[in-house]
């Protein structure tokens, strides 16, 4: 089963349909009700009655719209004309390589299996699995299945075509509803990509793929696992930084966060250490410490692309490798900076 | 108050980029012609600001990058920086000093790029550093157009573009009707480019373009990239007026929502900040009554015009009311003109260097004409006086 790239005209129709669905969500006025009650404008009884009624209305509305969205994506019939059939056009987009999707069904099944997630992440799961672990499992396996180059992964057409696969629609439903007590208000960019920010922030398919790509150390996905464990704050905010394009620095910051004992809450570090890193990157010293010139073996990468996905052996391309000793050495530099950095309350990151 | 221009170093040093190899063999003359956009012997490398890889068949290329800097700046070393934004890919190389004279120091390096790492418009630049690694100077940014991207056009956003044949066999099309068409006929515009159709306020302005007009907007499927650029330019031209209209309509809607109950003084009097915040909250609350398109349109326009106010307690929307002030009106229209290009239609991102490429196609053999020479009258009002 190979991925077919959807034509621009068909995508426009899908996008318009999706927009008409998301536009028909009713406004959630419950915050206004609470405000009115707190200000004494309505009685407790009225507030509770109206709140209950409003909740029912919202749930019904969202159930109805979400059902339509999922069904529309999963059941829509496509014919040949809905896809790009011209080799020339596919080459123009850089999407002419055959992308085999065999195995996607198993990945979608396994990602919903708590035992598989525990085994893969090494984390104990109580209740629903954390979205971080779901993204980790899905992102790394998707990376291994699709075997995309960065150039291919930079095409919105690729991700928008992938979103139409029935197994992927099932995954998107699962991912969007995870941890939700009420049906979620779905956003267009959960399903489709429109620009760069959707790749690393908004989209449920592209984001975990790019998080994996930006954090892998050649064939080794261990650093990607560590990156996902740094929670969505790291995945969404740090991956947005140009600094993450520097492989040596990216691997070092992941290692530094994973192995260092900070004297302030980890959340504070993830939120505020970026500023210190930006200042450091602007200094002349950064150019020397983290020279961004890792050689990539493109032949090795192509060999990996030609190999088939094997769910029992998850290994990335052997296109480069940064030694653990170098990462350790560079981590010390970041440690020295952290010793001089304070959080918003004036506490030093490392005492 | 005096204006200070903070310019720590110059970023306009020469950068010369030559294609050396394609897929590890020497590049042929015709490959160079494709990449540079014209024959090699007519090319002045120092004037070249970009290369175009879109029509070149390749997996990898090797470039020779040369740059020069004044010797008296005491530059010790240089770093070549390459960035491909779309693929989150960047790379650096130390550039060695090739030669030094009393006036200039020349830096030279080879640099390879692999197709699978890049996409869209990529950038190359050289930083010149002293012995303390402080930047002393930079080259101009050199662009590498690596592949074609067709971003979504305006028709899915703020405006609706509709084609209509204004004429049939040279006569006004009798099948057309409505207020917009009456105006086209009354104003004698049947052979013009486009007209505006105003539907309900909660719907986008319809830009009805004349498909009888030769060369007007065409369906983009299968078009060459230069033709897509012409389409884009036409759309940008047609969208500018409606955008300004939408700025005014948004302000009018806000005034209507609050029954005209506001005082312009709250914007300039810092002691009345609380009132401004209260009015901002009131407007934001009332916007919820509107249909999704109109609400989103007002919020988007206010954020385009007042991006710095987004994080203020009162938000951006309330500042739209300033359009009613005579002096502010002109200032805001200046903002709107830039915001339209920079943030709404993303002119430089979508057009890239294609305008220049089209010019080269129109005038393939004549010498380069500088931008100043292209102006009808480059003399400013001050100079004339």
XYZ file of C-alpha atoms in Angstrom:
736
model
C 0.000 0.000 0.000
C 1.737 3.123 -1.257
C 1.004 6.711 -0.307
C -0.801 8.650 -3.032
C -0.374 12.395 -3.120
C -3.641 14.282 -3.174
C -4.161 16.922 -5.860
C -4.295 20.563 -4.934
C -7.887 20.933 -6.196
C -9.155 17.990 -4.110
C -7.341 19.244 -1.038
C -9.013 22.636 -1.399
C -12.413 20.918 -1.289
C -11.438 18.892 1.794
C -10.068 21.985 3.476
C -13.228 23.974 2.773
C -15.360 21.135 4.144
C -13.218 20.968 7.262
C -13.512 24.725 7.693
C -17.289 24.598 7.378
C -17.363 21.913 10.097
C -15.073 23.764 12.516
C -16.955 27.017 11.891
C -20.152 25.336 13.040
C -18.947 24.660 16.587
C -21.112 26.686 18.950
C -19.455 29.106 21.340
C -18.664 27.826 24.788
C -20.206 30.467 27.066
C -19.645 28.618 30.328
C -16.821 30.919 31.452
C -19.164 33.886 31.011
C -21.812 32.079 33.084
C -19.301 31.464 35.880
C -18.251 35.115 35.748
C -21.876 36.233 35.974
C -22.446 33.948 38.962
C -19.302 35.174 40.721
C -20.421 38.754 40.206
C -23.819 37.950 41.700
C -25.747 38.535 38.467
C -27.392 35.099 38.555
C -28.431 32.831 41.388
C -26.684 29.552 42.181
C -29.711 27.587 41.030
C -29.907 29.428 37.701
C -26.177 29.113 37.253
C -26.177 25.371 37.827
C -29.170 24.810 35.565
C -27.797 26.962 32.749
C -24.328 25.453 33.090
C -25.726 21.936 32.835
C -27.859 22.870 29.851
C -24.962 24.597 28.125
C -22.670 21.606 28.741
C -25.238 19.290 27.207
C -25.611 21.572 24.169
C -21.846 21.770 23.678
C -21.320 18.040 24.014
C -24.110 17.301 21.537
C -22.809 19.885 19.091
C -19.231 18.632 19.291
C -20.228 14.986 19.077
C -22.210 15.733 15.958
C -19.489 17.801 14.262
C -16.607 15.529 15.253
C -18.482 12.489 13.960
C -18.977 14.247 10.627
C -15.290 15.186 10.425
C -14.028 11.671 11.153
C -16.603 10.041 8.897
C -15.972 12.469 6.078
C -12.251 11.731 6.178
C -12.575 7.981 6.573
C -15.426 7.293 4.155
C -14.820 9.764 1.351
C -14.445 7.979 -1.968
C -11.588 9.077 -4.168
C -10.984 8.444 -7.829
C -7.826 8.657 -9.901
C -8.320 12.350 -10.614
C -8.159 13.196 -6.908
C -4.462 12.343 -6.871
C -1.398 13.709 -8.585
C -0.724 11.226 -11.368
C 1.890 13.082 -13.344
C 5.453 11.998 -12.542
C 6.626 15.467 -13.590
C 4.355 17.156 -11.042
C 5.442 14.742 -8.305
C 9.086 15.457 -9.149
C 8.428 19.206 -8.931
C 7.215 18.636 -5.374
C 10.042 16.189 -4.597
C 7.461 13.510 -3.795
C 8.141 10.989 -6.572
C 9.727 8.332 -4.309
C 7.415 5.410 -3.515
C 6.399 5.600 0.144
C 5.230 2.236 1.417
C 2.600 2.426 4.146
C 2.557 -1.295 4.942
C 2.646 -1.539 8.723
C 0.696 1.629 9.489
C -2.307 -0.372 10.709
C -0.144 -2.252 13.225
C 1.485 0.975 14.452
C -1.943 2.560 15.020
C -3.103 -0.575 16.872
C 0.032 -0.831 18.998
C 0.117 2.834 19.973
C -3.204 2.285 21.749
C -1.801 -0.689 23.664
C -0.523 0.380 27.091
C 1.824 -2.598 27.426
C 3.529 -1.808 24.116
C 3.929 1.805 25.175
C 5.407 0.829 28.551
C 7.806 -1.564 26.875
C 8.941 1.016 24.343
C 9.260 4.016 26.635
C 10.412 2.251 29.799
C 7.759 4.220 31.712
C 5.028 2.810 33.974
C 1.549 3.879 32.876
C -1.345 4.394 35.293
C -4.754 5.188 33.779
C -4.694 6.722 30.305
C -1.244 6.935 28.740
C 0.332 10.374 28.748
C 0.143 12.107 25.348
C 3.941 12.407 25.487
C 4.302 8.604 25.415
C 1.742 8.274 22.633
C 3.537 10.903 20.523
C 6.861 9.217 21.287
C 5.749 5.776 20.152
C 3.850 7.068 17.143
C 6.494 9.604 16.064
C 9.442 7.220 16.183
C 7.574 4.369 14.486
C 6.177 6.708 11.825
C 9.698 8.033 11.219
C 10.907 4.487 10.763
C 8.010 3.482 8.522
C 7.918 6.446 6.137
C 11.723 6.834 5.810
C 11.315 10.411 4.629
C 14.071 12.831 3.774
C 13.734 16.292 5.321
C 12.896 17.613 1.885
C 9.944 15.201 1.549
C 8.826 15.930 5.114
C 8.767 19.659 4.359
C 5.891 19.235 1.909
C 2.437 19.979 3.261
C 1.047 17.826 0.413
C 2.663 14.724 1.941
C 1.165 15.176 5.408
C -2.235 16.153 3.999
C -2.294 12.987 1.882
C -1.276 10.836 4.834
C -4.175 12.258 6.889
C -6.651 10.563 4.528
C -5.427 7.039 5.266
C -8.204 5.204 7.207
C -5.783 3.906 9.870
C -4.385 7.406 10.328
C -7.904 8.823 10.737
C -8.448 6.277 13.539
C -5.205 7.456 15.144
C -6.138 11.127 14.831
C -9.440 10.405 16.555
C -7.671 8.534 19.360
C -4.986 11.207 19.774
C -7.421 14.140 19.721
C -9.692 12.589 22.331
C -7.023 11.293 24.697
C -7.431 12.691 28.223
C -10.529 14.650 27.198
C -13.520 14.417 29.497
C -15.641 16.233 26.909
C -15.437 15.835 23.137
C -12.708 18.197 21.900
C -13.147 21.179 19.622
C -11.083 19.878 16.708
C -8.787 22.203 14.807
C -8.018 22.069 11.099
C -4.295 21.790 11.686
C -4.676 18.662 13.839
C -5.405 16.968 10.503
C -3.820 19.138 7.817
C -0.619 21.128 7.551
C -0.501 24.612 6.066
C 3.002 25.834 6.918
C 6.166 25.343 8.921
C 4.611 25.981 12.335
C 2.208 23.054 11.836
C 5.187 20.732 11.281
C 6.682 21.291 14.718
C 3.694 22.540 16.721
C 0.136 22.040 15.475
C -0.213 18.839 13.503
C -0.693 15.452 15.202
C 1.178 13.607 12.427
C 4.011 15.918 11.389
C 4.895 17.138 14.891
C 5.985 13.748 16.337
C 7.797 12.925 13.069
C 9.781 16.178 13.143
C 10.412 15.826 16.889
C 12.004 12.453 16.134
C 14.031 13.743 13.187
C 15.375 16.738 15.082
C 16.453 14.609 18.035
C 17.753 11.311 16.606
C 21.476 10.595 16.792
C 21.897 8.878 13.433
C 20.456 5.368 13.747
C 19.945 5.744 17.485
C 16.461 6.824 18.584
C 17.355 6.845 22.317
C 17.900 10.603 22.218
C 14.453 10.974 20.586
C 12.893 9.008 23.464
C 14.670 11.352 25.887
C 13.436 14.392 23.931
C 9.784 13.269 24.100
C 10.150 12.672 27.848
C 10.944 16.380 28.171
C 7.177 16.871 27.622
C 5.233 18.930 25.095
C 6.861 22.127 26.385
C 10.132 20.940 24.926
C 8.654 19.394 21.772
C 6.566 22.414 20.844
C 8.681 25.296 22.084
C 12.293 24.159 21.722
C 11.817 22.450 18.357
C 10.597 25.806 17.080
C 14.029 27.334 17.700
C 16.574 27.677 14.892
C 19.124 26.396 17.385
C 17.604 22.927 17.083
C 18.937 22.807 13.496
C 22.388 22.465 15.035
C 22.606 18.703 15.613
C 25.434 18.808 18.163
C 23.638 21.414 20.230
C 20.257 19.636 19.930
C 21.684 16.332 21.155
C 23.547 18.094 23.943
C 20.529 19.988 25.278
C 18.453 16.776 25.307
C 21.209 14.926 27.151
C 21.709 17.844 29.546
C 17.993 18.023 30.428
C 17.698 14.252 30.795
C 20.717 13.703 33.026
C 21.047 16.851 35.111
C 19.681 17.398 38.604
C 18.364 20.960 38.693
C 17.668 22.898 41.861
C 14.427 24.370 40.427
C 11.378 22.604 38.991
C 12.046 20.987 35.603
C 9.075 22.842 34.126
C 10.782 26.151 34.988
C 13.968 24.984 33.284
C 12.116 23.919 30.129
C 10.239 27.196 30.059
C 12.999 29.661 30.863
C 16.387 28.190 29.972
C 15.698 29.017 26.313
C 16.457 32.683 26.928
C 19.872 31.876 28.334
C 20.520 29.633 25.336
C 19.525 32.364 22.885
C 21.923 34.785 24.568
C 24.661 32.170 24.476
C 23.977 31.423 20.786
C 24.407 35.100 19.989
C 27.867 35.081 21.545
C 31.021 34.402 19.606
C 31.823 31.518 21.975
C 28.888 29.478 20.682
C 30.410 29.388 17.190
C 33.475 27.710 18.619
C 31.744 25.421 21.137
C 29.015 24.165 18.834
C 30.285 24.481 15.295
C 27.446 23.165 13.123
C 29.355 21.098 10.598
C 28.469 17.453 11.123
C 29.036 15.512 7.915
C 26.043 13.585 6.678
C 26.537 10.375 4.715
C 23.761 10.634 2.141
C 24.548 7.236 0.643
C 23.900 5.567 3.999
C 20.673 7.524 4.279
C 19.511 6.292 0.873
C 20.395 2.692 1.814
C 18.114 3.063 4.842
C 15.348 4.530 2.672
C 15.557 1.479 0.384
C 15.144 -0.946 3.309
C 11.688 -2.028 4.413
C 10.141 -1.149 7.765
C 10.421 -3.869 10.371
C 8.444 -3.203 13.564
C 10.737 -5.488 15.555
C 13.907 -3.585 14.660
C 13.470 0.159 15.012
C 16.686 1.700 13.797
C 17.247 4.995 12.006
C 19.657 5.708 9.147
C 23.387 5.449 9.796
C 23.957 8.824 8.121
C 25.889 10.388 11.024
C 26.808 9.722 14.615
C 27.765 12.100 17.389
C 29.849 10.397 20.063
C 28.541 10.227 23.615
C 31.886 11.534 24.905
C 31.527 14.699 22.793
C 27.950 15.199 24.000
C 29.125 14.744 27.593
C 31.907 17.269 27.092
C 29.501 19.831 25.597
C 26.955 19.200 28.365
C 29.493 20.584 30.809
C 29.395 23.925 28.975
C 25.608 24.078 29.367
C 25.958 23.125 33.028
C 28.275 26.100 33.591
C 25.733 28.402 31.949
C 22.880 26.948 34.051
C 24.872 27.702 37.208
C 24.681 31.384 36.265
C 21.021 31.321 35.159
C 18.031 32.112 37.353
C 14.341 31.337 37.047
C 11.599 33.979 37.375
C 11.784 33.832 41.187
C 15.516 34.475 41.243
C 16.533 30.872 42.018
C 19.653 29.588 40.278
C 19.004 26.619 37.954
C 21.901 24.607 39.385
C 23.263 25.394 42.850
C 13.592 63.804 19.493
C 16.613 62.619 17.535
C 16.477 59.289 15.774
C 19.492 57.054 16.279
C 20.280 54.389 13.744
C 21.949 51.449 15.429
C 24.162 49.712 12.923
C 26.946 47.776 14.576
C 28.467 46.432 11.371
C 27.861 46.402 7.666
C 25.987 43.453 6.199
C 26.392 44.184 2.537
C 29.751 42.649 1.690
C 30.122 40.939 -1.662
C 29.354 37.224 -1.942
C 30.031 35.404 -5.177
C 28.513 31.977 -5.793
C 29.605 29.768 -8.689
C 28.288 26.342 -9.633
C 31.219 23.931 -9.790
C 29.814 20.431 -9.780
C 26.553 18.594 -10.305
C 26.373 15.071 -8.848
C 30.158 15.029 -8.325
C 31.101 15.889 -11.947
C 31.952 19.275 -13.439
C 28.864 21.342 -14.242
C 28.179 21.847 -17.949
C 27.613 25.231 -19.595
C 23.902 24.596 -20.046
C 23.510 23.576 -16.384
C 25.184 26.816 -15.355
C 22.871 28.735 -17.661
C 19.830 27.106 -16.018
C 21.095 27.941 -12.553
C 22.249 31.517 -13.232
C 19.323 32.295 -15.553
C 21.524 33.347 -18.475
C 24.714 32.620 -20.384
C 27.893 32.535 -18.360
C 29.933 34.998 -20.425
C 27.357 37.732 -19.878
C 27.186 37.215 -16.206
C 28.585 39.594 -13.716
C 28.868 37.363 -10.653
C 28.997 40.264 -8.243
C 25.522 41.345 -9.332
C 24.050 37.863 -8.901
C 21.805 37.708 -5.830
C 20.352 34.229 -6.255
C 20.584 30.961 -8.138
C 17.647 28.863 -9.238
C 17.868 25.074 -8.929
C 14.265 24.392 -9.859
C 14.942 23.326 -13.423
C 18.261 21.614 -12.756
C 18.347 17.818 -12.572
C 20.571 16.962 -9.630
C 20.990 15.071 -6.385
C 23.854 17.191 -5.110
C 25.710 20.314 -6.172
C 29.029 21.818 -5.202
C 29.398 25.589 -5.105
C 32.448 27.802 -4.923
C 31.769 30.648 -2.528
C 34.010 33.708 -2.587
C 33.715 36.836 -0.492
C 35.815 39.835 0.354
C 36.150 42.216 3.252
C 38.287 45.285 3.984
C 41.650 44.242 5.404
C 41.630 47.081 7.950
C 38.672 45.435 9.747
C 41.139 42.887 11.172
C 39.039 39.900 10.253
C 40.666 36.713 11.494
C 38.297 34.108 10.179
C 34.923 33.689 8.509
C 31.959 31.335 8.845
C 29.682 30.352 5.993
C 26.119 29.839 7.166
C 23.507 27.990 5.132
C 19.875 27.774 6.179
C 16.910 25.940 4.686
C 13.954 27.087 6.764
C 11.418 24.597 5.408
C 13.525 21.556 6.271
C 14.803 22.842 9.635
C 18.241 22.311 8.175
C 21.272 24.480 8.623
C 24.963 23.992 8.180
C 28.174 25.947 8.727
C 31.689 25.902 7.339
C 34.844 27.685 8.428
C 36.036 29.714 5.441
C 39.739 30.103 4.932
C 41.532 33.266 3.884
C 42.641 32.927 0.272
C 44.639 36.135 -0.140
C 45.286 39.468 1.558
C 46.107 42.829 -0.012
C 46.322 46.264 1.609
C 42.694 46.897 0.753
C 40.814 43.598 0.780
C 41.062 40.091 2.170
C 39.549 37.335 0.049
C 37.845 34.310 1.643
C 37.039 31.225 -0.375
C 35.470 27.801 0.192
C 33.688 24.988 -1.577
C 30.264 24.074 -0.254
C 28.091 21.079 -1.124
C 24.340 20.888 -0.906
C 22.268 17.729 -1.122
C 18.771 17.928 -2.569
C 17.196 15.754 0.124
C 18.184 18.231 2.856
C 16.660 21.383 1.384
C 13.425 22.903 0.162
C 11.973 26.311 -0.727
C 14.091 29.441 -0.627
C 17.393 28.799 1.167
C 19.883 31.373 2.383
C 23.671 31.596 2.287
C 25.688 34.200 4.165
C 29.240 34.693 5.417
C 30.056 36.226 8.801
C 33.491 37.842 9.231
C 34.892 37.591 12.764
C 37.873 39.044 14.614
C 40.215 37.170 16.941
C 37.677 37.493 19.802
C 35.000 35.884 17.616
C 33.076 39.146 17.440
C 31.302 39.787 14.135
C 33.008 42.587 12.230
C 30.984 42.386 9.038
C 28.648 40.176 6.999
C 27.995 39.522 3.342
C 24.649 40.145 1.707
C 22.276 37.197 1.980
C 22.461 35.045 -1.134
C 19.327 33.075 -2.039
C 19.090 29.582 -3.443
C 15.680 28.714 -4.856
C 15.600 24.956 -4.470
C 12.110 23.858 -5.478
C 8.674 25.177 -6.308
C 6.163 25.771 -3.601
C 2.674 26.979 -4.277
C 1.254 28.303 -1.015
C -2.516 28.582 -0.644
C -3.782 31.714 -2.330
C -6.043 34.419 -0.982
C -9.234 32.845 -2.299
C -9.407 30.577 0.734
C -8.893 33.448 3.119
C -10.051 37.014 3.310
C -11.425 37.378 -0.227
C -13.290 35.284 -2.698
C -11.983 35.354 -6.272
C -14.555 34.582 -8.959
C -13.951 34.547 -12.717
C -16.612 36.051 -15.014
C -16.552 36.754 -18.739
C -17.349 40.445 -18.922
C -17.705 40.285 -22.705
C -18.953 37.796 -25.236
C -17.924 38.370 -28.853
C -16.784 41.848 -27.856
C -20.166 42.842 -26.401
C -21.154 43.142 -22.728
C -22.139 39.725 -21.404
C -25.931 39.823 -21.196
C -25.977 36.936 -18.718
C -24.401 39.054 -15.978
C -26.495 41.043 -13.529
C -26.461 42.604 -10.066
C -25.286 45.885 -8.552
C -21.615 45.177 -9.200
C -22.262 44.562 -12.898
C -24.392 47.728 -13.212
C -21.407 49.700 -11.933
C -19.057 47.969 -14.360
C -21.352 48.956 -17.235
C -22.088 52.483 -15.930
C -18.402 53.206 -15.455
C -17.466 51.742 -18.829
C -15.370 48.979 -17.258
C -16.254 45.982 -19.402
C -12.697 45.717 -20.712
C -11.023 46.219 -17.333
C -9.373 43.723 -15.006
C -11.749 43.266 -12.070
C -14.661 44.595 -10.042
C -15.851 44.217 -6.460
C -19.029 42.553 -5.317
C -20.195 43.142 -1.767
C -22.231 40.322 -0.332
C -23.416 40.152 3.280
C -20.975 41.754 5.782
C -20.366 38.327 7.298
C -19.145 37.025 3.946
C -15.873 37.823 2.158
C -15.719 40.580 -0.443
C -15.950 38.967 -3.853
C -13.319 40.009 -6.365
C -14.941 39.304 -9.713
C -12.139 39.220 -12.252
C -12.679 39.555 -15.961
C -11.738 36.274 -17.621
C -12.259 37.911 -21.035
C -9.263 40.128 -20.259
C -6.296 38.559 -22.056
C -3.722 37.141 -19.654
C -5.855 37.598 -16.524
C -5.704 35.063 -13.637
C -5.613 31.468 -14.861
C -6.095 28.090 -13.175
C -2.704 27.272 -11.669
C -2.669 23.554 -12.315
C 0.082 22.733 -14.796
C 1.293 26.336 -15.160
C 5.008 27.171 -15.324
C 6.362 28.885 -12.213
C 6.742 32.288 -13.950
C 3.073 32.175 -14.985
C 2.089 31.356 -11.418
C 4.012 34.474 -10.383
C 1.984 36.562 -12.828
C -1.189 35.076 -11.299
C 0.074 35.979 -7.840
C 0.941 39.539 -8.820
C -2.542 40.015 -10.267
C -4.151 38.635 -7.123
C -2.023 40.871 -4.908
C -2.981 43.879 -7.004
C -6.690 43.033 -6.841
C -6.612 42.290 -3.112
C -4.985 45.505 -1.896
C -8.050 47.754 -2.300
C -10.435 45.245 -0.688
C -8.018 44.837 2.223
C -8.110 48.573 2.955
C -11.903 48.463 2.617
C -12.033 45.593 5.129
C -9.933 47.639 7.580
C -12.547 50.416 7.480
C -15.489 47.982 7.532
C -14.034 46.250 10.591
C -13.716 49.567 12.406
C -17.311 50.469 11.441
C -18.546 47.140 12.800
C -16.767 47.708 16.123
C -18.304 51.195 16.419
C -21.703 49.633 15.713
C -21.184 46.941 18.364
C -20.501 49.508 21.082
C -23.123 51.997 19.814
C -20.398 54.574 19.111
C -19.865 54.909 22.854
C -16.144 55.742 23.203
C -13.826 58.680 23.676
C -10.653 58.992 21.574
C -8.795 60.438 24.588
C -8.488 56.970 26.201
C -5.804 56.024 23.667
C -3.501 58.929 24.478
C -4.195 59.403 28.192
C -2.238 56.795 30.170
C -4.282 57.539 33.286
C -7.320 56.132 31.499
C -5.702 52.763 30.776
C -8.329 50.948 32.888
C -11.110 52.356 30.721
C -9.253 51.253 27.621
C -8.936 47.713 29.000
C -12.621 47.705 29.930
C -13.615 48.852 26.435
C -11.317 46.222 24.908
C -12.967 43.498 26.995
C -16.418 44.771 26.081
C -15.617 44.661 22.364
C -14.077 41.204 22.600
C -17.195 39.991 24.369
C -19.495 41.523 21.742
C -17.453 40.099 18.878
C -18.711 36.684 19.958
C -22.156 37.602 18.610
C -20.767 37.813 15.083
C -20.630 35.079 12.483
C -17.262 33.226 12.433
C -15.909 34.880 9.255
C -16.620 38.435 10.374
C -15.283 37.810 13.882
C -12.095 36.160 12.603
C -11.634 38.866 9.987
C -11.821 41.680 12.562
C -9.458 39.898 14.933
C -6.990 39.064 12.170
C -6.936 42.612 10.778
C -6.493 44.161 14.214
C -3.556 41.857 14.923
C -2.007 42.650 11.554
C -2.291 46.398 12.150
C -1.445 46.418 15.862
C 0.763 43.376 16.486
C 2.409 44.952 19.538
C -0.941 45.430 21.273
C -1.783 41.718 21.152
C -0.202 41.101 24.532
C -1.469 44.292 26.175
C -4.397 43.887 28.575
C -6.804 45.663 26.232
C -5.788 43.550 23.164
C -5.473 44.702 19.552
C -9.116 44.997 18.521
C -9.958 48.157 20.490
C -7.133 50.019 18.716
C -9.051 49.706 15.440
C -11.175 52.614 16.690
C -8.166 54.891 16.161
C -8.938 54.795 12.417
C -11.563 57.445 13.230
C -8.853 59.914 14.237
C -7.696 62.105 11.301
C -3.962 61.834 12.027
C -4.081 58.201 13.114
C -6.032 57.308 9.977
C -3.088 58.130 7.712
C -0.655 56.358 9.997
C -2.849 53.254 10.114
C -3.249 53.173 6.337
C 0.558 53.229 6.096
C 0.658 50.279 8.499
C -2.057 48.518 6.492
C -0.050 48.859 3.288
C 2.937 47.105 4.814
C 0.861 44.573 6.752
C -0.938 43.596 3.525
C 2.339 42.734 1.822
C 4.309 41.395 4.758
C 1.804 39.441 6.793
C -1.342 38.853 4.780
C -0.164 37.945 1.306
C 3.470 37.370 2.396
C 4.686 38.974 -0.790
C 8.423 38.274 -0.453
C 7.815 34.684 0.666
C 5.385 33.815 -2.113
C 7.029 35.702 -4.930
C 10.629 34.958 -3.889
C 12.953 36.208 -6.589
C 10.516 35.420 -9.371
C 9.923 39.026 -10.393
C 13.614 39.355 -11.113
C 13.570 36.033 -12.941
C 10.684 37.196 -15.157
C 12.551 40.420 -15.925
C 15.545 38.368 -16.996
C 13.320 36.317 -19.305
C 11.839 39.437 -20.880
C 15.264 40.998 -21.337
C 17.610 37.990 -21.623
C 20.533 39.617 -23.394
C 20.488 43.307 -22.440
C 22.753 44.476 -19.633
C 21.452 44.558 -16.074
C 19.422 47.665 -15.240
C 19.695 48.927 -11.709
C 16.550 49.531 -9.683
C 17.149 53.292 -9.768
C 17.234 53.294 -13.547
C 13.967 51.388 -13.645
C 12.165 54.223 -11.876
C 10.421 56.723 -14.121
C 11.639 59.583 -12.030
C 14.068 58.833 -9.267
C 14.463 62.456 -8.178
C 12.883 62.996 -4.800
C 10.759 66.041 -4.014
C 13.507 67.403 -1.745
C 16.126 67.103 -4.464
C 13.916 68.911 -6.973
C 13.472 71.825 -4.602
